[in-house]
Amino acid sequence: MATFHLRVIFLISMLFTSSYSFSDSESLLKFEASLVNASKLDSWRNNPKPPCDGNRANWVGVLCKKDTVLGLKLEKMGLSGTIDVDSLSGFSKLRTLSFMNNNFNGSLADFNKLSGLRSLYLSNNQFSGDLPKNAFESLARLKKLYLSKNKFTGEIPSSIANLRKVIEIKFDGNKFSGKIPDFKQHNFTLNLSNNALEGSIPASLSKMDPTIFSGNKGLCGAPLKTCDSPTSPPTIQSSAPSPALPTTPSPAPSPAPPKTPAIWLPTIVFLVVTSIIFATLTLLLICCRSRVQPPHSIEAPPPTSGASQKNDVELSFLRDDRERFDLAELLKSTADVLGSGSFGSSHKAALSVGSSMVVKRHKKMNNVGKEEFIKHMENLGWLRHENVLPLVAYCYRREEKLLVYDFVENGSLAVHLHGIV
């Protein structure tokens, strides 16, 4: 009977405990309390509104969708202290966390408690120490992981190589050592440069760009230099004298055959002359084409006067999972002309960070107002479809409008429709 009463009391206490949960505001304030130098988040404590109102955020750095906290974007705020993962575990729809360009240090928090994460950005901080072997093991849906420019040491956990849905990993600028794990993913972006990794590069990564392994003096194998094979130890010769063998007179050398002129000499002369003529024609063709083709660069738009010039040179980003770059960097980048049409031209711009973007310049949209244009761009930013390339950023200018997309290697629509090689 006593045992039955204990079970009833325990059940009632569990029901009472589970009936209470922190609200979104309370959870965020609990998270903010664990941070140091969080003066830029003081508005959280004085804001009577809920964090999210539909898709619009009422709180600084909060990402919202349908009245739900979708993520936190707290970048360049000078934050330090502890990332309280437990206070964020109550957000069932939490998908993105970005704490890049802050002052967090010490060991990494246990983000395995946030199993729904899709993107985690921790670059440009002071995190240090070895990553546990099961780091990120429970984040089966993780797609993007940025740990660049920290102070992590030790081996890269092999559990990261088993994240099947990951499409981008950046571990560059740390102190990782040991061998590279055998990544199982396909068609993903990886950066391991400027660490202390060593050993042979796994065969699954042998066809990647060699620059992602630069700054690791101990690495070898494709696509880098071939690994040196271990040299065999020298054989020890016996000091005992070998028995003398009877000498036999060596046969006299046979006379060398008389030299005859090579019959293939005219063929060699013909090939050399043909090669010279072909090279000359090729140089002439390149020179002629260089005079006709437009320069491979994105020219900056003509400057405007007054306060409008300052506002027109800013890029507005629509994607949370992109490293930021300004319009000046985009315009200075090396670019290739992809094509032109009735609305404007398209360029492929290679940024200094290593990624490539496509810039579409529209010059015949002067009748579109700024508010209408921005609203249309935001609608495009929410568009997600496997056959539609999402818009990354845009720039509104009175003379022209710039639309920035990711560059893909699969060719244009015209190539697939008409079989253009």
XYZ file of C-alpha atoms in Angstrom:
421
model
C 0.000 0.000 0.000
C 2.822 2.395 0.859
C 4.434 1.639 -2.498
C 1.207 2.536 -4.298
C 1.003 5.892 -2.500
C 4.621 6.701 -3.438
C 3.915 6.015 -7.097
C 0.844 8.280 -7.060
C 2.819 11.116 -5.429
C 5.628 10.719 -7.957
C 3.206 10.782 -10.897
C 1.471 13.923 -9.603
C 4.820 15.693 -9.135
C 5.898 14.793 -12.680
C 2.663 16.122 -14.139
C 2.996 19.363 -12.160
C 6.597 19.825 -13.281
C 5.902 19.163 -16.966
C 2.897 21.520 -16.955
C 5.173 24.532 -16.525
C 7.675 25.598 -19.159
C 9.574 28.796 -19.800
C 8.106 31.220 -22.323
C 10.219 32.352 -25.267
C 10.950 35.656 -23.529
C 12.026 33.951 -20.297
C 14.259 31.492 -22.147
C 16.013 34.280 -24.083
C 16.499 36.363 -20.942
C 17.968 33.318 -19.172
C 20.358 32.881 -22.105
C 21.288 36.576 -22.062
C 22.097 36.384 -18.349
C 24.891 33.886 -19.067
C 26.668 36.302 -21.420
C 29.325 38.909 -20.603
C 29.557 42.343 -22.269
C 25.992 41.974 -23.516
C 25.130 45.661 -23.429
C 23.829 45.478 -27.000
C 21.130 43.118 -25.758
C 19.859 45.418 -22.990
C 16.741 46.057 -25.055
C 15.694 42.444 -24.424
C 15.038 43.164 -20.734
C 13.008 46.317 -21.459
C 10.912 45.014 -24.340
C 7.290 44.205 -23.387
C 6.587 42.687 -26.803
C 7.096 38.978 -27.558
C 10.318 38.088 -29.428
C 8.429 37.239 -32.626
C 5.416 38.762 -34.329
C 4.724 36.543 -37.314
C 7.878 36.600 -39.457
C 9.019 39.899 -37.905
C 11.359 39.995 -34.913
C 10.711 42.438 -32.058
C 14.007 41.574 -30.328
C 17.491 42.338 -31.620
C 19.279 39.379 -33.233
C 16.272 37.044 -33.174
C 15.209 35.232 -36.358
C 11.486 34.501 -36.590
C 9.010 32.560 -38.666
C 5.305 32.213 -37.926
C 5.602 33.553 -34.324
C 8.381 31.040 -33.620
C 12.042 31.671 -32.744
C 13.896 30.177 -35.701
C 17.413 31.262 -34.745
C 19.800 33.775 -33.159
C 22.173 35.991 -35.101
C 24.393 37.741 -32.534
C 27.442 38.769 -34.567
C 30.065 41.467 -33.934
C 28.705 42.350 -30.484
C 31.824 41.758 -28.372
C 30.057 38.977 -26.479
C 31.909 36.588 -24.181
C 31.081 34.335 -21.279
C 29.182 31.055 -21.623
C 26.832 29.915 -24.354
C 24.016 28.484 -22.231
C 22.765 25.686 -24.470
C 20.271 24.469 -21.853
C 18.327 27.738 -21.969
C 17.947 27.326 -25.742
C 16.845 23.696 -25.677
C 13.202 24.726 -25.200
C 13.030 26.193 -28.728
C 11.845 23.184 -30.701
C 12.103 25.013 -34.041
C 15.597 26.440 -33.466
C 17.502 26.017 -36.742
C 20.285 28.639 -36.877
C 22.828 29.940 -34.356
C 25.451 32.492 -35.361
C 27.911 33.899 -32.807
C 30.638 34.847 -35.302
C 33.101 37.684 -34.648
C 32.767 37.784 -30.852
C 35.091 37.051 -27.911
C 33.870 33.665 -26.676
C 36.689 31.506 -25.321
C 37.303 28.255 -23.518
C 35.967 24.865 -24.513
C 32.985 24.415 -26.788
C 29.490 24.030 -25.348
C 27.567 20.793 -25.872
C 25.504 21.676 -28.935
C 24.357 18.051 -29.171
C 21.424 19.140 -26.985
C 20.048 21.175 -29.908
C 19.301 18.276 -32.223
C 17.232 20.369 -34.645
C 20.081 22.712 -35.661
C 20.739 23.156 -39.371
C 23.442 25.862 -39.247
C 26.039 26.667 -36.572
C 28.433 29.610 -37.098
C 31.191 30.086 -34.490
C 34.025 31.528 -36.604
C 36.320 34.344 -35.423
C 36.198 33.736 -31.681
C 38.711 32.476 -29.102
C 37.415 28.933 -28.532
C 40.213 26.525 -27.617
C 40.986 22.993 -26.507
C 40.272 19.595 -28.028
C 36.856 18.791 -29.434
C 35.261 15.722 -27.799
C 35.027 12.605 -29.942
C 31.228 12.846 -30.050
C 31.161 16.551 -30.940
C 28.034 17.321 -33.021
C 27.243 13.601 -33.152
C 23.542 14.151 -32.403
C 23.117 16.929 -34.965
C 22.010 14.590 -37.743
C 20.329 17.434 -39.669
C 23.284 19.841 -39.518
C 24.104 21.332 -42.922
C 26.637 24.085 -42.185
C 29.360 24.187 -39.528
C 31.786 27.142 -39.247
C 34.633 26.878 -36.701
C 37.193 28.987 -38.621
C 39.799 31.166 -36.928
C 39.630 29.861 -33.375
C 42.236 27.999 -31.298
C 40.959 24.436 -31.410
C 43.570 21.702 -30.968
C 43.745 17.925 -31.169
C 42.262 15.695 -33.829
C 39.157 16.431 -35.872
C 36.443 14.177 -34.395
C 35.557 11.333 -36.727
C 31.867 11.781 -35.819
C 31.818 14.969 -37.942
C 32.630 12.881 -41.009
C 29.379 10.957 -40.472
C 27.051 13.968 -40.706
C 25.301 12.839 -43.870
C 23.432 16.079 -44.644
C 26.287 18.530 -44.121
C 27.126 20.619 -47.203
C 29.716 23.055 -45.811
C 32.448 22.648 -43.174
C 35.029 25.333 -42.340
C 37.802 24.403 -39.892
C 40.548 26.648 -41.299
C 42.753 28.844 -39.127
C 42.919 26.582 -36.046
C 45.524 24.217 -34.558
C 43.971 20.871 -35.436
C 46.517 18.055 -35.683
C 46.597 14.387 -36.583
C 45.038 12.768 -39.610
C 42.011 13.903 -41.600
C 38.988 11.665 -40.981
C 37.523 9.788 -43.933
C 34.579 12.013 -44.818
C 31.580 10.077 -46.142
C 29.743 13.075 -47.603
C 29.528 13.876 -51.312
C 29.266 17.235 -53.071
C 30.123 19.342 -50.026
C 32.461 22.275 -49.363
C 35.404 21.818 -46.996
C 38.220 24.069 -45.740
C 41.014 22.630 -43.563
C 43.752 25.134 -44.444
C 46.215 26.613 -41.944
C 46.224 23.877 -39.307
C 48.793 21.262 -38.235
C 47.251 18.237 -39.922
C 49.460 15.437 -41.180
C 49.409 12.109 -42.952
C 47.808 10.978 -46.173
C 44.697 12.744 -47.473
C 41.742 10.295 -47.642
C 40.816 9.054 -51.112
C 37.324 10.565 -50.728
C 38.929 14.062 -50.751
C 41.538 13.429 -53.445
C 39.648 15.366 -56.143
C 39.070 18.531 -54.103
C 40.795 21.869 -54.620
C 44.331 21.645 -53.169
C 43.990 25.102 -51.582
C 41.671 23.688 -48.895
C 44.684 21.748 -47.527
C 47.258 24.576 -47.755
C 49.162 25.529 -44.612
C 49.371 21.902 -43.364
C 53.011 20.947 -43.904
C 52.495 17.338 -42.859
C 49.815 16.461 -45.426
C 50.525 14.490 -48.580
C 48.758 12.539 -51.267
C 46.344 13.633 -53.987
C 45.632 16.417 -54.708
C 48.951 17.420 -53.051
C 52.378 15.872 -53.563
C 52.765 12.113 -53.430
C 53.565 10.655 -50.034
C 57.106 9.351 -49.720
C 57.251 5.549 -49.506
C 59.209 4.193 -46.530
C 62.787 3.444 -47.487
C 64.057 -0.100 -46.971
C 66.879 -0.518 -44.400
C 70.369 -0.919 -45.867
C 71.631 -4.485 -46.082
C 74.579 -5.465 -43.872
C 77.329 -7.038 -45.874
C 79.404 -9.773 -44.316
C 82.998 -8.902 -43.550
C 84.176 -12.389 -44.491
C 86.078 -12.436 -47.794
C 84.156 -13.978 -50.644
C 85.801 -16.972 -52.318
C 87.779 -16.118 -55.403
C 86.136 -17.107 -58.637
C 88.120 -18.278 -61.623
C 88.517 -15.488 -64.071
C 87.659 -15.985 -67.681
C 88.824 -13.729 -70.458
C 86.080 -11.293 -71.461
C 85.103 -11.372 -75.109
C 86.375 -8.583 -77.296
C 83.829 -5.823 -77.937
C 82.042 -6.129 -81.227
C 82.554 -3.289 -83.671
C 79.789 -0.635 -83.665
C 77.447 -0.756 -86.653
C 77.952 1.963 -89.185
C 75.828 5.085 -88.623
C 73.043 5.593 -91.096
C 70.964 8.730 -91.495
C 67.641 8.518 -89.628
C 64.713 7.990 -91.951
C 62.325 9.821 -89.546
C 64.229 13.122 -89.660
C 61.884 14.683 -92.290
C 58.886 13.768 -90.122
C 60.318 15.628 -87.115
C 61.034 18.713 -89.237
C 57.469 18.670 -90.575
C 55.950 18.421 -87.061
C 58.115 21.296 -85.745
C 57.172 23.602 -88.611
C 53.479 22.715 -88.250
C 53.578 23.434 -84.508
C 55.161 26.853 -85.075
C 52.511 27.796 -87.642
C 49.683 26.607 -85.363
C 51.061 28.555 -82.381
C 51.347 31.728 -84.464
C 47.753 31.460 -85.691
C 46.527 30.828 -82.132
C 48.268 33.964 -80.808
C 46.773 36.047 -83.626
C 43.294 34.692 -82.866
C 43.642 35.482 -79.127
C 44.826 39.017 -79.869
C 41.889 39.632 -82.205
C 39.343 38.296 -79.717
C 40.798 40.356 -76.859
C 40.072 43.510 -78.854
C 36.412 42.589 -79.287
C 35.448 41.031 -75.965
C 34.511 43.295 -73.037
C 36.902 43.480 -70.067
C 36.454 40.767 -67.429
C 35.571 42.985 -64.548
C 32.498 44.462 -62.921
C 32.643 48.220 -63.311
C 31.403 50.230 -60.388
C 28.261 52.301 -61.062
C 28.778 56.053 -61.471
C 28.818 57.790 -58.079
C 25.905 59.964 -57.013
C 26.035 63.099 -54.930
C 24.648 63.889 -51.503
C 23.332 61.588 -48.828
C 21.905 59.142 -51.379
C 25.402 58.013 -52.318
C 26.000 56.636 -48.839
C 22.786 54.655 -48.745
C 23.121 53.283 -52.299
C 26.408 51.451 -51.772
C 25.123 48.950 -49.217
C 24.288 45.317 -49.938
C 21.163 43.958 -48.259
C 21.531 40.255 -47.428
C 18.573 37.889 -47.459
C 20.417 34.718 -46.403
C 21.609 34.031 -42.845
C 24.106 31.363 -43.872
C 26.450 33.544 -45.962
C 29.627 35.276 -44.931
C 29.147 38.996 -45.291
C 30.961 41.065 -47.907
C 30.400 44.640 -48.920
C 29.676 46.126 -52.319
C 33.206 47.511 -52.690
C 34.705 44.016 -52.327
C 32.214 42.645 -54.851
C 33.027 45.329 -57.427
C 36.800 44.901 -57.007
C 36.686 41.128 -57.475
C 37.852 39.354 -60.605
C 34.837 38.736 -62.807
C 33.801 36.988 -66.017
C 30.954 38.112 -68.217
C 28.343 35.335 -68.311
C 25.929 37.012 -70.711
C 23.705 39.983 -71.378
C 20.086 40.566 -72.300
C 17.422 43.224 -72.647
C 17.418 43.960 -68.897
C 21.175 44.059 -68.314
C 24.224 41.828 -67.928
C 25.364 38.973 -65.651
C 28.848 38.523 -64.213
C 30.619 35.788 -62.282
C 32.573 37.433 -59.416
C 35.328 35.565 -57.542
C 35.500 36.937 -53.970
C 38.630 37.060 -51.848
C 37.123 34.568 -49.372
C 37.225 31.910 -52.102
C 33.557 31.655 -53.098
C 32.046 32.795 -56.397
C 28.874 34.807 -56.837
C 26.722 35.805 -59.816
C 25.855 39.500 -60.084
C 22.902 40.486 -62.283
C 22.797 44.168 -63.191
C 19.355 45.508 -64.160
C 19.427 48.953 -65.787
C 15.828 49.114 -67.085
C 13.971 49.123 -63.781
C 14.102 52.870 -63.076
C 10.299 53.077 -62.891
C 10.253 50.789 -59.834
C 10.125 52.550 -56.460
C 12.534 51.657 -53.677
C 9.902 50.315 -51.264
C 8.268 48.227 -53.978
C 11.670 46.873 -55.079
C 12.729 45.953 -51.513
C 9.389 44.232 -50.835
C 9.761 42.203 -54.031
C 13.329 41.211 -53.110
C 12.227 40.054 -49.636
C 9.572 37.870 -51.228
C 12.229 36.360 -53.485
C 14.435 35.768 -50.435
C 11.772 33.543 -48.837
C 11.356 31.496 -52.028
C 12.730 27.963 -51.642
C 12.594 25.369 -54.447
C 15.043 22.734 -55.604
C 14.989 24.105 -59.159
C 15.226 27.805 -58.241
C 18.499 29.434 -57.205
C 17.777 31.527 -54.069
C 18.612 35.229 -53.957
C 21.515 35.993 -51.551
C 21.634 39.807 -51.545
C 20.589 42.891 -53.489
C 21.524 46.548 -53.901
C 19.096 49.334 -54.813
C 20.444 52.248 -56.833
C 18.516 54.864 -58.757
C 20.458 54.103 -61.951
C 20.521 50.312 -61.673
C 19.718 47.378 -59.381
C 22.122 44.551 -58.443
C 20.956 41.015 -57.630
C 23.516 38.618 -56.105
C 23.187 34.825 -56.332
C 25.436 31.832 -55.597
C 27.355 30.548 -58.610
C 26.631 26.953 -59.632
C 28.779 24.830 -61.929
C 25.968 22.998 -63.757
C 25.686 25.486 -66.615
C 22.867 27.777 -67.698
C 19.323 26.960 -68.742
C 20.236 27.622 -72.374
C 22.953 24.961 -72.176
C 20.493 22.284 -71.022
C 17.721 23.329 -73.439
C 19.792 23.660 -76.606
C 22.747 21.351 -75.865
C 25.301 24.128 -76.152
C 28.835 22.910 -75.421
